[in-house]
Short mmCIF file of N, CA and C in Angstrom, two decimals:
data_model
loop_
_atom_site.label_atom_id
_atom_site.label_comp_id
_atom_site.label_asym_id
_atom_site.label_seq_id
_atom_site.Cartn_x
_atom_site.Cartn_y
_atom_site.Cartn_z
N MET A 883 -43.06 -136.06 -22.52
CA MET A 883 -41.95 -135.15 -22.33
C MET A 883 -42.16 -134.36 -21.04
N GLU A 884 -41.10 -134.16 -20.33
CA GLU A 884 -41.17 -133.42 -19.09
C GLU A 884 -41.18 -131.92 -19.38
N PHE A 885 -42.05 -131.20 -18.66
CA PHE A 885 -42.09 -129.75 -18.79
C PHE A 885 -42.51 -129.13 -17.46
N LYS A 886 -42.26 -127.84 -17.35
CA LYS A 886 -42.69 -127.08 -16.18
C LYS A 886 -43.82 -126.17 -16.65
N LEU A 887 -44.92 -126.14 -15.90
CA LEU A 887 -46.05 -125.28 -16.25
C LEU A 887 -45.91 -123.95 -15.52
N VAL A 888 -45.93 -122.86 -16.29
CA VAL A 888 -45.81 -121.52 -15.71
C VAL A 888 -46.93 -120.64 -16.24
N LYS A 889 -47.20 -119.56 -15.54
CA LYS A 889 -48.15 -118.56 -16.03
C LYS A 889 -47.46 -117.73 -17.11
N GLY A 890 -48.22 -117.40 -18.14
CA GLY A 890 -47.68 -116.58 -19.21
C GLY A 890 -47.37 -115.16 -18.74
N VAL A 891 -46.29 -114.59 -19.28
CA VAL A 891 -45.90 -113.21 -18.96
C VAL A 891 -45.75 -112.43 -20.26
N PRO A 892 -46.14 -111.15 -20.25
CA PRO A 892 -46.13 -110.35 -21.48
C PRO A 892 -44.77 -110.29 -22.19
N GLU A 893 -43.69 -110.35 -21.44
CA GLU A 893 -42.35 -110.26 -22.05
C GLU A 893 -42.06 -111.42 -23.00
N ARG A 894 -42.80 -112.51 -22.90
CA ARG A 894 -42.54 -113.69 -23.73
C ARG A 894 -43.62 -113.90 -24.79
N LEU A 895 -44.41 -112.87 -25.09
CA LEU A 895 -45.52 -113.00 -26.03
C LEU A 895 -45.10 -113.63 -27.35
N GLU A 896 -43.99 -113.18 -27.93
CA GLU A 896 -43.58 -113.73 -29.23
C GLU A 896 -43.22 -115.21 -29.10
N ASP A 897 -42.62 -115.61 -28.00
CA ASP A 897 -42.32 -117.03 -27.77
C ASP A 897 -43.61 -117.86 -27.76
N TYR A 898 -44.65 -117.32 -27.15
CA TYR A 898 -45.93 -118.03 -27.08
C TYR A 898 -46.59 -118.10 -28.44
N ARG A 899 -46.49 -117.02 -29.22
CA ARG A 899 -47.03 -117.02 -30.59
C ARG A 899 -46.40 -118.13 -31.42
N GLU A 900 -45.09 -118.29 -31.27
CA GLU A 900 -44.36 -119.29 -32.07
C GLU A 900 -44.88 -120.70 -31.84
N VAL A 901 -45.45 -120.96 -30.69
CA VAL A 901 -46.00 -122.29 -30.41
C VAL A 901 -47.12 -122.61 -31.41
N PHE A 902 -47.83 -121.61 -31.87
CA PHE A 902 -48.96 -121.80 -32.78
C PHE A 902 -48.55 -121.89 -34.25
N TYR A 903 -47.35 -121.44 -34.59
CA TYR A 903 -46.91 -121.45 -35.98
C TYR A 903 -46.89 -122.89 -36.52
N ASN A 904 -46.95 -123.01 -37.84
CA ASN A 904 -46.91 -124.32 -38.51
C ASN A 904 -48.05 -125.23 -38.07
N SER A 905 -49.22 -124.63 -37.90
CA SER A 905 -50.40 -125.43 -37.56
C SER A 905 -51.58 -124.93 -38.38
N ARG A 906 -52.50 -125.81 -38.62
CA ARG A 906 -53.71 -125.42 -39.34
C ARG A 906 -54.54 -124.45 -38.50
N LEU A 907 -54.48 -124.61 -37.19
CA LEU A 907 -55.16 -123.68 -36.29
C LEU A 907 -54.68 -122.25 -36.55
N TYR A 908 -53.37 -122.07 -36.57
CA TYR A 908 -52.80 -120.74 -36.82
C TYR A 908 -53.18 -120.25 -38.21
N ASP A 909 -52.99 -121.10 -39.21
CA ASP A 909 -53.28 -120.69 -40.59
C ASP A 909 -54.74 -120.30 -40.77
N THR A 910 -55.64 -121.01 -40.13
CA THR A 910 -57.08 -120.77 -40.31
C THR A 910 -57.57 -119.55 -39.55
N TYR A 911 -57.09 -119.35 -38.33
CA TYR A 911 -57.68 -118.32 -37.47
C TYR A 911 -56.80 -117.11 -37.19
N PHE A 912 -55.50 -117.24 -37.29
CA PHE A 912 -54.64 -116.18 -36.76
C PHE A 912 -53.65 -115.57 -37.74
N ALA A 913 -53.34 -116.21 -38.84
CA ALA A 913 -52.26 -115.75 -39.72
C ALA A 913 -52.52 -114.36 -40.31
N ASP A 914 -53.78 -114.02 -40.51
CA ASP A 914 -54.10 -112.77 -41.21
C ASP A 914 -54.59 -111.64 -40.29
N SER A 915 -54.32 -111.75 -38.98
CA SER A 915 -54.81 -110.71 -38.07
C SER A 915 -53.99 -110.68 -36.79
N ASP A 916 -54.36 -109.76 -35.90
CA ASP A 916 -53.73 -109.68 -34.58
C ASP A 916 -54.54 -110.43 -33.53
N ARG A 917 -55.45 -111.26 -33.98
CA ARG A 917 -56.36 -111.95 -33.06
C ARG A 917 -55.61 -112.82 -32.04
N LEU A 918 -54.55 -113.50 -32.47
CA LEU A 918 -53.80 -114.34 -31.53
C LEU A 918 -53.16 -113.47 -30.45
N ASN A 919 -52.51 -112.38 -30.85
CA ASN A 919 -51.92 -111.47 -29.85
C ASN A 919 -52.99 -110.99 -28.88
N ASP A 920 -54.15 -110.61 -29.40
CA ASP A 920 -55.23 -110.12 -28.55
C ASP A 920 -55.66 -111.19 -27.54
N GLN A 921 -55.82 -112.42 -28.02
CA GLN A 921 -56.24 -113.50 -27.11
C GLN A 921 -55.18 -113.81 -26.06
N LEU A 922 -53.92 -113.85 -26.49
CA LEU A 922 -52.85 -114.14 -25.54
C LEU A 922 -52.72 -113.04 -24.50
N ARG A 923 -52.83 -111.78 -24.93
CA ARG A 923 -52.76 -110.66 -23.98
C ARG A 923 -53.91 -110.71 -22.98
N LYS A 924 -55.12 -110.99 -23.47
CA LYS A 924 -56.28 -111.08 -22.58
C LYS A 924 -56.09 -112.21 -21.58
N ALA A 925 -55.62 -113.36 -22.07
CA ALA A 925 -55.40 -114.51 -21.19
C ALA A 925 -54.39 -114.17 -20.10
N MET A 926 -53.31 -113.48 -20.48
CA MET A 926 -52.31 -113.09 -19.47
C MET A 926 -52.89 -112.09 -18.48
N ALA A 927 -53.65 -111.11 -18.98
CA ALA A 927 -54.25 -110.10 -18.09
C ALA A 927 -55.21 -110.75 -17.09
N ASP A 928 -55.90 -111.79 -17.53
CA ASP A 928 -56.84 -112.51 -16.66
C ASP A 928 -56.16 -113.55 -15.78
N GLY A 929 -54.86 -113.78 -16.01
CA GLY A 929 -54.13 -114.80 -15.25
C GLY A 929 -54.46 -116.21 -15.67
N ASP A 930 -54.95 -116.37 -16.91
CA ASP A 930 -55.42 -117.67 -17.39
C ASP A 930 -54.58 -118.29 -18.50
N LEU A 931 -53.39 -117.74 -18.77
CA LEU A 931 -52.52 -118.32 -19.79
C LEU A 931 -51.45 -119.15 -19.09
N TYR A 932 -51.37 -120.42 -19.47
CA TYR A 932 -50.40 -121.34 -18.90
C TYR A 932 -49.51 -121.85 -20.02
N VAL A 933 -48.22 -121.93 -19.73
CA VAL A 933 -47.24 -122.29 -20.75
C VAL A 933 -46.40 -123.46 -20.26
N ALA A 934 -46.29 -124.47 -21.11
CA ALA A 934 -45.40 -125.60 -20.85
C ALA A 934 -44.00 -125.20 -21.30
N MET A 935 -43.07 -125.20 -20.38
CA MET A 935 -41.69 -124.79 -20.67
C MET A 935 -40.77 -126.01 -20.59
N SER A 936 -39.91 -126.13 -21.59
CA SER A 936 -38.94 -127.22 -21.60
C SER A 936 -37.87 -126.95 -20.54
N PRO A 937 -37.06 -127.96 -20.22
CA PRO A 937 -35.95 -127.73 -19.29
C PRO A 937 -34.98 -126.65 -19.78
N GLU A 938 -34.99 -126.39 -21.11
CA GLU A 938 -34.12 -125.36 -21.69
C GLU A 938 -34.81 -124.00 -21.74
N ASP A 939 -35.96 -123.85 -21.08
CA ASP A 939 -36.73 -122.60 -21.01
C ASP A 939 -37.34 -122.21 -22.36
N GLU A 940 -37.71 -123.21 -23.16
CA GLU A 940 -38.39 -122.97 -24.43
C GLU A 940 -39.88 -123.22 -24.23
N ALA A 941 -40.70 -122.30 -24.73
CA ALA A 941 -42.15 -122.50 -24.69
C ALA A 941 -42.51 -123.60 -25.68
N VAL A 942 -43.07 -124.70 -25.18
CA VAL A 942 -43.38 -125.85 -26.04
C VAL A 942 -44.88 -126.10 -26.15
N GLY A 943 -45.67 -125.51 -25.25
CA GLY A 943 -47.12 -125.66 -25.28
C GLY A 943 -47.78 -124.47 -24.62
N VAL A 944 -48.98 -124.14 -25.10
CA VAL A 944 -49.73 -123.00 -24.55
C VAL A 944 -51.17 -123.43 -24.32
N MET A 945 -51.72 -123.01 -23.18
CA MET A 945 -53.11 -123.33 -22.84
C MET A 945 -53.75 -122.09 -22.22
N TYR A 946 -54.94 -121.76 -22.72
CA TYR A 946 -55.72 -120.64 -22.20
C TYR A 946 -57.00 -121.22 -21.63
N MET A 947 -57.13 -121.16 -20.30
CA MET A 947 -58.32 -121.69 -19.61
C MET A 947 -59.20 -120.53 -19.19
N THR A 948 -60.44 -120.53 -19.64
CA THR A 948 -61.43 -119.53 -19.24
C THR A 948 -62.37 -120.17 -18.23
N ARG A 949 -62.45 -119.61 -17.06
CA ARG A 949 -63.32 -120.20 -16.03
C ARG A 949 -64.78 -119.79 -16.20
N ASP A 950 -65.06 -118.72 -16.89
CA ASP A 950 -66.42 -118.22 -17.03
C ASP A 950 -66.81 -118.16 -18.51
N GLY A 951 -66.87 -119.33 -19.13
CA GLY A 951 -67.27 -119.40 -20.53
C GLY A 951 -68.77 -119.46 -20.68
N MET A 952 -69.21 -120.05 -21.75
CA MET A 952 -70.63 -120.19 -22.05
C MET A 952 -71.37 -120.84 -20.87
N ALA A 953 -72.48 -120.25 -20.49
CA ALA A 953 -73.32 -120.75 -19.38
C ALA A 953 -72.54 -120.80 -18.06
N GLY A 954 -71.48 -119.98 -17.95
CA GLY A 954 -70.70 -119.95 -16.72
C GLY A 954 -69.80 -121.14 -16.51
N LEU A 955 -69.61 -121.94 -17.56
CA LEU A 955 -68.78 -123.14 -17.44
C LEU A 955 -67.36 -122.87 -17.93
N PRO A 956 -66.38 -123.59 -17.37
CA PRO A 956 -65.01 -123.42 -17.83
C PRO A 956 -64.82 -123.94 -19.25
N TYR A 957 -63.92 -123.28 -19.94
CA TYR A 957 -63.70 -123.52 -21.37
C TYR A 957 -62.21 -123.51 -21.63
N LEU A 958 -61.72 -124.52 -22.33
CA LEU A 958 -60.34 -124.53 -22.78
C LEU A 958 -60.30 -123.74 -24.08
N ASN A 959 -59.99 -122.47 -23.97
CA ASN A 959 -60.11 -121.51 -25.06
C ASN A 959 -59.07 -121.73 -26.15
N LEU A 960 -57.83 -121.97 -25.78
CA LEU A 960 -56.74 -122.19 -26.73
C LEU A 960 -55.84 -123.31 -26.22
N LEU A 961 -55.37 -124.11 -27.15
CA LEU A 961 -54.41 -125.17 -26.84
C LEU A 961 -53.55 -125.37 -28.06
N SER A 962 -52.23 -125.30 -27.88
CA SER A 962 -51.33 -125.56 -28.99
C SER A 962 -50.01 -126.10 -28.46
N VAL A 963 -49.38 -126.93 -29.27
CA VAL A 963 -48.05 -127.47 -28.96
C VAL A 963 -47.15 -127.14 -30.14
N LYS A 964 -45.95 -126.69 -29.85
CA LYS A 964 -44.98 -126.34 -30.90
C LYS A 964 -44.72 -127.56 -31.78
N LYS A 965 -44.62 -127.32 -33.08
CA LYS A 965 -44.56 -128.41 -34.06
C LYS A 965 -43.56 -129.50 -33.71
N LYS A 966 -42.33 -129.14 -33.37
CA LYS A 966 -41.31 -130.18 -33.14
C LYS A 966 -41.56 -130.99 -31.87
N TYR A 967 -42.53 -130.58 -31.05
CA TYR A 967 -42.84 -131.29 -29.82
C TYR A 967 -44.18 -132.03 -29.87
N ARG A 968 -44.87 -131.93 -30.99
CA ARG A 968 -46.17 -132.61 -31.10
C ARG A 968 -45.97 -134.12 -31.09
N GLY A 969 -46.95 -134.82 -30.54
CA GLY A 969 -46.89 -136.27 -30.47
C GLY A 969 -46.10 -136.80 -29.29
N LYS A 970 -45.70 -135.92 -28.39
CA LYS A 970 -44.92 -136.32 -27.21
C LYS A 970 -45.74 -136.29 -25.92
N GLY A 971 -47.05 -136.09 -26.03
CA GLY A 971 -47.92 -136.12 -24.86
C GLY A 971 -48.13 -134.79 -24.17
N ILE A 972 -47.57 -133.73 -24.69
CA ILE A 972 -47.70 -132.42 -24.05
C ILE A 972 -49.15 -131.94 -24.09
N GLY A 973 -49.78 -132.03 -25.25
CA GLY A 973 -51.18 -131.62 -25.37
C GLY A 973 -52.07 -132.42 -24.44
N THR A 974 -51.85 -133.72 -24.39
CA THR A 974 -52.62 -134.59 -23.49
C THR A 974 -52.44 -134.15 -22.05
N ASP A 975 -51.19 -133.90 -21.65
CA ASP A 975 -50.93 -133.47 -20.27
C ASP A 975 -51.59 -132.13 -19.97
N LEU A 976 -51.57 -131.21 -20.92
CA LEU A 976 -52.20 -129.90 -20.69
C LEU A 976 -53.71 -130.05 -20.52
N VAL A 977 -54.35 -130.87 -21.34
CA VAL A 977 -55.80 -131.09 -21.19
C VAL A 977 -56.09 -131.75 -19.84
N LYS A 978 -55.25 -132.69 -19.43
CA LYS A 978 -55.44 -133.33 -18.12
C LYS A 978 -55.31 -132.32 -16.98
N ILE A 979 -54.40 -131.38 -17.12
CA ILE A 979 -54.26 -130.32 -16.11
C ILE A 979 -55.53 -129.48 -16.07
N PHE A 980 -56.04 -129.10 -17.23
CA PHE A 980 -57.30 -128.35 -17.31
C PHE A 980 -58.42 -129.10 -16.59
N ILE A 981 -58.56 -130.38 -16.90
CA ILE A 981 -59.60 -131.20 -16.26
C ILE A 981 -59.41 -131.22 -14.75
N GLY A 982 -58.18 -131.47 -14.30
CA GLY A 982 -57.90 -131.54 -12.87
C GLY A 982 -58.22 -130.25 -12.13
N VAL A 983 -57.84 -129.13 -12.71
CA VAL A 983 -58.11 -127.83 -12.09
C VAL A 983 -59.61 -127.61 -11.97
N MET A 984 -60.34 -127.87 -13.04
CA MET A 984 -61.78 -127.60 -13.03
C MET A 984 -62.54 -128.57 -12.13
N GLU A 985 -62.05 -129.79 -12.02
CA GLU A 985 -62.66 -130.74 -11.07
C GLU A 985 -62.42 -130.29 -9.64
N ARG A 986 -61.19 -129.89 -9.33
CA ARG A 986 -60.88 -129.43 -7.97
C ARG A 986 -61.69 -128.19 -7.60
N GLU A 987 -61.93 -127.34 -8.59
CA GLU A 987 -62.72 -126.13 -8.33
C GLU A 987 -64.22 -126.41 -8.37
N GLN A 988 -64.58 -127.67 -8.55
CA GLN A 988 -65.95 -128.19 -8.46
C GLN A 988 -66.93 -127.59 -9.47
N TYR A 989 -66.45 -127.34 -10.67
CA TYR A 989 -67.38 -126.99 -11.74
C TYR A 989 -68.13 -128.25 -12.14
N PRO A 990 -69.43 -128.16 -12.45
CA PRO A 990 -70.20 -129.37 -12.78
C PRO A 990 -69.77 -130.01 -14.10
N SER A 991 -69.30 -129.20 -15.03
CA SER A 991 -68.80 -129.72 -16.31
C SER A 991 -67.92 -128.66 -16.95
N MET A 992 -67.29 -129.04 -18.04
CA MET A 992 -66.37 -128.15 -18.75
C MET A 992 -66.50 -128.42 -20.24
N TYR A 993 -66.04 -127.49 -21.05
CA TYR A 993 -66.15 -127.71 -22.48
C TYR A 993 -64.93 -127.25 -23.25
N ILE A 994 -64.85 -127.79 -24.44
CA ILE A 994 -63.78 -127.51 -25.41
C ILE A 994 -64.45 -127.44 -26.77
N MET A 995 -63.93 -126.58 -27.62
CA MET A 995 -64.38 -126.58 -29.01
C MET A 995 -63.16 -126.83 -29.88
N THR A 996 -63.38 -127.55 -30.98
CA THR A 996 -62.30 -127.78 -31.93
C THR A 996 -62.87 -127.77 -33.34
N SER A 997 -62.06 -127.32 -34.25
CA SER A 997 -62.48 -127.24 -35.65
C SER A 997 -62.76 -128.63 -36.19
N GLN A 998 -63.74 -128.71 -37.06
CA GLN A 998 -64.13 -129.99 -37.64
C GLN A 998 -62.95 -130.66 -38.33
N PHE A 999 -62.06 -129.87 -38.91
CA PHE A 999 -60.91 -130.43 -39.62
C PHE A 999 -59.87 -131.03 -38.67
N ASN A 1000 -59.92 -130.72 -37.39
CA ASN A 1000 -58.90 -131.15 -36.45
C ASN A 1000 -59.25 -132.51 -35.83
N THR A 1001 -59.12 -133.54 -36.63
CA THR A 1001 -59.52 -134.89 -36.20
C THR A 1001 -58.63 -135.43 -35.08
N GLY A 1002 -57.36 -135.03 -35.05
CA GLY A 1002 -56.47 -135.46 -33.98
C GLY A 1002 -56.92 -134.92 -32.63
N ALA A 1003 -57.30 -133.65 -32.59
CA ALA A 1003 -57.80 -133.06 -31.34
C ALA A 1003 -59.10 -133.72 -30.92
N LYS A 1004 -59.95 -134.00 -31.88
CA LYS A 1004 -61.23 -134.66 -31.57
C LYS A 1004 -60.98 -136.01 -30.89
N ARG A 1005 -60.05 -136.80 -31.43
CA ARG A 1005 -59.71 -138.09 -30.83
C ARG A 1005 -59.15 -137.91 -29.42
N LEU A 1006 -58.26 -136.93 -29.25
CA LEU A 1006 -57.67 -136.67 -27.94
C LEU A 1006 -58.76 -136.33 -26.92
N TYR A 1007 -59.63 -135.40 -27.26
CA TYR A 1007 -60.65 -134.97 -26.31
C TYR A 1007 -61.59 -136.11 -25.95
N GLN A 1008 -61.96 -136.91 -26.93
CA GLN A 1008 -62.84 -138.05 -26.65
C GLN A 1008 -62.13 -139.07 -25.76
N SER A 1009 -60.83 -139.27 -25.96
CA SER A 1009 -60.10 -140.24 -25.14
C SER A 1009 -60.02 -139.78 -23.68
N LEU A 1010 -60.21 -138.48 -23.44
CA LEU A 1010 -60.15 -137.94 -22.09
C LEU A 1010 -61.54 -137.67 -21.51
N GLY A 1011 -62.56 -138.23 -22.14
CA GLY A 1011 -63.91 -138.17 -21.58
C GLY A 1011 -64.80 -137.06 -22.07
N PHE A 1012 -64.34 -136.26 -23.01
CA PHE A 1012 -65.19 -135.23 -23.60
C PHE A 1012 -66.06 -135.87 -24.67
N GLN A 1013 -67.32 -135.49 -24.69
CA GLN A 1013 -68.27 -136.05 -25.66
C GLN A 1013 -68.74 -134.95 -26.60
N PRO A 1014 -68.78 -135.26 -27.91
CA PRO A 1014 -69.28 -134.25 -28.85
C PRO A 1014 -70.77 -134.00 -28.62
N LYS A 1015 -71.15 -132.73 -28.56
CA LYS A 1015 -72.55 -132.36 -28.31
C LYS A 1015 -73.21 -131.77 -29.54
N CYS A 1016 -72.49 -130.97 -30.29
CA CYS A 1016 -73.07 -130.39 -31.50
C CYS A 1016 -71.96 -129.84 -32.38
N LEU A 1017 -72.31 -129.65 -33.63
CA LEU A 1017 -71.41 -129.06 -34.61
C LEU A 1017 -71.95 -127.67 -34.93
N LEU A 1018 -71.15 -126.65 -34.65
CA LEU A 1018 -71.56 -125.26 -34.85
C LEU A 1018 -70.92 -124.72 -36.12
N HIS A 1019 -71.74 -124.30 -37.04
CA HIS A 1019 -71.23 -123.77 -38.31
C HIS A 1019 -70.92 -122.29 -38.17
N ASP A 1020 -69.80 -121.88 -38.75
CA ASP A 1020 -69.39 -120.47 -38.77
C ASP A 1020 -69.25 -119.88 -37.36
N ALA A 1021 -68.86 -120.68 -36.38
CA ALA A 1021 -68.79 -120.21 -34.99
C ALA A 1021 -67.74 -119.10 -34.82
N PHE A 1022 -66.56 -119.29 -35.38
CA PHE A 1022 -65.49 -118.31 -35.24
C PHE A 1022 -65.03 -117.74 -36.57
N ARG A 1023 -65.26 -118.51 -37.63
CA ARG A 1023 -64.83 -118.08 -38.96
C ARG A 1023 -65.80 -118.64 -39.97
N LYS A 1024 -66.21 -117.80 -40.88
CA LYS A 1024 -67.15 -118.22 -41.92
C LYS A 1024 -66.55 -119.39 -42.71
N GLY A 1025 -67.35 -120.42 -42.86
CA GLY A 1025 -66.92 -121.59 -43.62
C GLY A 1025 -66.22 -122.66 -42.80
N VAL A 1026 -66.02 -122.41 -41.50
CA VAL A 1026 -65.35 -123.38 -40.63
C VAL A 1026 -66.32 -123.79 -39.52
N SER A 1027 -66.55 -125.09 -39.40
CA SER A 1027 -67.44 -125.61 -38.36
C SER A 1027 -66.63 -126.06 -37.15
N GLU A 1028 -67.23 -125.94 -35.98
CA GLU A 1028 -66.58 -126.28 -34.72
C GLU A 1028 -67.39 -127.32 -33.96
N TRP A 1029 -66.70 -128.34 -33.46
CA TRP A 1029 -67.33 -129.31 -32.57
C TRP A 1029 -67.31 -128.73 -31.16
N LEU A 1030 -68.44 -128.85 -30.47
CA LEU A 1030 -68.52 -128.51 -29.05
C LEU A 1030 -68.48 -129.82 -28.28
N PHE A 1031 -67.48 -129.96 -27.40
CA PHE A 1031 -67.32 -131.14 -26.56
C PHE A 1031 -67.55 -130.76 -25.11
N MET A 1032 -68.29 -131.59 -24.39
CA MET A 1032 -68.54 -131.38 -22.97
C MET A 1032 -68.00 -132.58 -22.18
N ARG A 1033 -67.59 -132.30 -20.95
CA ARG A 1033 -67.14 -133.36 -20.04
C ARG A 1033 -67.69 -133.05 -18.65
N PRO A 1034 -68.41 -134.00 -18.06
CA PRO A 1034 -68.89 -133.77 -16.70
C PRO A 1034 -67.73 -133.88 -15.70
N ASN A 1035 -67.90 -133.24 -14.58
CA ASN A 1035 -66.95 -133.39 -13.48
C ASN A 1035 -67.24 -134.72 -12.83
N ARG A 1036 -66.42 -135.71 -13.07
CA ARG A 1036 -66.66 -137.06 -12.57
C ARG A 1036 -66.51 -137.16 -11.06
N LYS A 1037 -65.85 -136.19 -10.45
CA LYS A 1037 -65.71 -136.20 -8.99
C LYS A 1037 -67.00 -135.77 -8.30
N LEU A 1038 -67.92 -135.16 -9.04
CA LEU A 1038 -69.20 -134.74 -8.47
C LEU A 1038 -70.30 -135.75 -8.75
N ALA A 1039 -70.03 -136.70 -9.64
CA ALA A 1039 -71.06 -137.67 -10.04
C ALA A 1039 -71.33 -138.69 -8.95
#
């Protein structure tokens, strides 16, 4: 699906939140707190929130890229696609954009974490060259394990 990538702006916060609704990610981590709002606001303040906008100006995907994550490596902190647009390649395109930006900025590698229950995301990340490194128990929420995936910058190899 064709979309335009824009930087997130505070005036559209609720539109960006809606992208996460109807997902296990939202239900597991964000439904019972203001944590999503906090993360989205921080991402916008840092200039690191990117939004896929449809030709009709609807937010259809959200990506939060942190350039200074664990060990100083870039981290894809949040990624979500609005339910009615899932399966149309938007998530894949957003991850490819993340990879491209971090390769151009010459980071040696980058990482992503995904919940153990999110098998679709795990397949997507592996198809784009991310390799599972370890399973972290209770990383963000008690009782939920997270896969840590790393990908080297192939342009530096």
